[in-house]
Amino acid sequence: MSDRAALLKGIRVWLVLFVVCLVLSGATAFPLVHELRWAESLLRYLSVPEHLPALMDWIERVRRGLDTADAEYPFLLYGTDWLAFAHLVIAVAFYGPYRDPVRNIWVVEFGMIACVGIVPLALICGPVRGIPLWWSVIDMSFGVFGIVPLYVVRQRIKRLAALTEATADVAGRADTTRATAT
């Protein structure tokens, strides 16, 4: 396998991993009410309330809020539907770098900027909405963990671009040499 092919394969593997995680995190925003009920039951089964009471208190509070919203104000949950949709749409954008990484590196850089933006969003909006700091740290981890594969992809795209440029230079010199020889 050539260096170019190996780089392209590595870029695509990392992009698929990132897109799968993005789709999964988005898809889980659709059934929040049911997921939270399931998570609360699982945490109780695992005796989490005894070991991490603050976590359990928070999960119970969020579940009660979602139950109330679902029963009395279901239109509020429409916001999480749009959140899920946004994740799916952003995931589709990564088809561009999958297909032509060098030309579409900007999509990867856009994703990296979005990952960085998660941190101030959580630090500002978390306290405004009454989110515990430890939960905001969990939210921020999505940006921290999300930027890692994108950083790897960006580095590999830069190497691919340099390799492609070097190959084009060699081909150009060969054409010039042939043209001068004739």
XYZ file of C-alpha atoms in Angstrom:
182
model
C 0.000 0.000 0.000
C 1.381 3.414 -0.939
C 1.876 6.194 1.626
C -0.952 8.131 0.025
C -3.337 5.155 0.204
C -2.366 4.434 3.814
C -2.946 8.069 4.818
C -6.285 8.144 3.039
C -7.380 4.915 4.722
C -6.357 6.222 8.160
C -8.191 9.505 7.586
C -11.333 7.655 6.585
C -11.208 5.299 9.576
C -10.894 8.231 12.004
C -13.685 10.125 10.212
C -16.014 7.118 10.380
C -15.292 6.775 14.113
C -16.054 10.461 14.656
C -19.249 10.329 12.569
C -20.508 7.199 14.348
C -19.996 8.893 17.736
C -21.670 12.078 16.488
C -24.671 10.137 15.170
C -24.976 8.098 18.365
C -24.815 11.180 20.585
C -27.415 12.854 18.395
C -29.722 9.871 18.159
C -29.817 9.568 21.947
C -31.362 13.048 22.161
C -34.626 11.801 20.601
C -35.802 9.340 23.305
C -34.570 11.280 26.365
C -37.553 10.558 28.596
C -37.368 6.801 28.094
C -33.560 6.729 28.261
C -33.510 8.584 31.533
C -36.077 6.268 33.096
C -34.000 3.299 31.940
C -30.760 4.900 33.227
C -32.324 5.647 36.607
C -33.505 2.030 36.953
C -30.075 0.738 35.970
C -28.325 3.050 38.455
C -30.635 1.875 41.232
C -29.990 -1.752 40.300
C -26.233 -1.063 40.485
C -26.619 0.547 43.953
C -25.347 3.899 42.711
C -27.491 5.887 45.194
C -25.424 4.418 48.047
C -22.076 5.307 46.479
C -22.823 8.464 44.476
C -25.874 10.120 46.030
C -25.278 13.473 44.286
C -25.341 11.761 40.889
C -28.530 9.923 41.773
C -30.177 13.098 43.083
C -29.343 14.842 39.824
C -30.618 11.971 37.661
C -33.875 11.878 39.661
C -34.312 15.650 39.342
C -33.715 15.596 35.589
C -36.046 12.613 35.156
C -38.802 14.398 37.116
C -38.308 17.493 34.968
C -38.462 15.490 31.753
C -41.521 13.568 32.965
C -43.276 16.862 33.732
C -42.262 18.370 30.406
C -43.354 15.232 28.554
C -46.726 15.105 30.328
C -47.592 18.808 30.443
C -45.304 20.643 27.998
C -44.187 18.122 25.346
C -43.308 20.938 22.952
C -40.260 21.693 25.136
C -38.789 18.348 24.117
C -38.958 19.513 20.504
C -35.734 21.389 21.324
C -33.924 18.106 21.919
C -35.315 16.805 18.625
C -33.605 19.736 16.912
C -30.429 19.009 18.871
C -30.499 15.450 17.560
C -31.182 16.655 14.029
C -28.245 19.082 14.217
C -25.915 16.230 15.183
C -27.124 14.196 12.201
C -26.746 17.105 9.778
C -23.239 17.876 11.020
C -22.357 14.197 10.621
C -23.423 14.360 6.953
C -21.026 17.280 6.407
C -18.115 14.953 7.165
C -18.810 13.071 3.942
C -16.897 15.871 2.199
C -13.584 15.162 3.958
C -14.227 11.433 3.638
C -14.489 11.807 -0.127
C -11.792 14.473 -0.671
C -9.900 15.224 2.555
C -7.489 17.838 1.201
C -10.168 19.950 -0.447
C -12.550 19.639 2.522
C -10.140 20.065 5.441
C -12.211 23.100 6.406
C -15.011 20.781 7.586
C -12.586 19.091 9.991
C -11.372 22.496 11.208
C -14.997 23.612 11.628
C -15.600 20.501 13.752
C -12.551 21.310 15.863
C -13.834 24.856 16.440
C -17.226 23.435 17.451
C -15.509 21.080 19.924
C -13.620 23.985 21.482
C -16.866 25.974 21.654
C -18.461 23.338 23.862
C -16.256 24.392 26.792
C -17.363 28.047 27.102
C -20.958 27.051 26.337
C -20.981 24.603 29.255
C -19.178 27.024 31.565
C -21.555 29.900 30.774
C -24.908 28.207 30.177
C -24.478 25.460 32.767
C -24.634 27.785 35.788
C -27.380 29.894 34.174
C -29.528 26.745 33.804
C -28.676 25.340 37.243
C -26.475 22.516 35.935
C -24.005 21.213 38.547
C -20.360 21.956 37.710
C -19.458 18.256 37.685
C -22.134 17.659 35.018
C -20.806 20.584 32.969
C -17.404 18.882 33.106
C -19.029 15.767 31.617
C -20.548 17.933 28.882
C -17.177 19.574 28.220
C -15.600 16.143 27.846
C -17.559 15.730 24.592
C -15.558 18.604 23.149
C -12.288 17.353 24.570
C -12.812 13.798 23.321
C -14.311 14.996 20.041
C -11.344 17.132 19.119
C -8.874 14.233 19.429
C -9.945 12.277 16.314
C -10.404 15.528 14.403
C -6.895 16.658 15.330
C -5.493 13.319 14.159
C -7.465 13.626 10.909
C -6.261 17.198 10.350
C -2.624 16.186 10.850
C -3.020 13.312 8.410
C -4.742 15.524 5.859
C -1.845 17.987 6.094
C 0.588 15.110 5.447
C -1.569 13.890 2.557
C -1.608 17.401 1.076
C 2.177 17.655 1.360
C 2.605 14.217 -0.189
C 0.210 15.075 -3.014
C 2.035 18.363 -3.601
C 5.418 16.622 -3.652
C 4.115 14.027 -6.114
C 2.730 16.798 -8.339
C 6.089 18.631 -8.203
C 7.972 15.497 -9.249
C 5.497 14.887 -12.069
C 5.795 18.528 -13.146
C 9.608 18.345 -13.223
C 9.419 15.129 -15.243
C 7.106 16.817 -17.763
C 9.483 19.798 -17.990
C 12.471 17.501 -18.503
C 10.661 15.616 -21.282
C 9.564 18.857 -22.938
C 13.154 20.247 -22.873
C 14.597 17.010 -24.234
C 12.396 17.115 -27.344
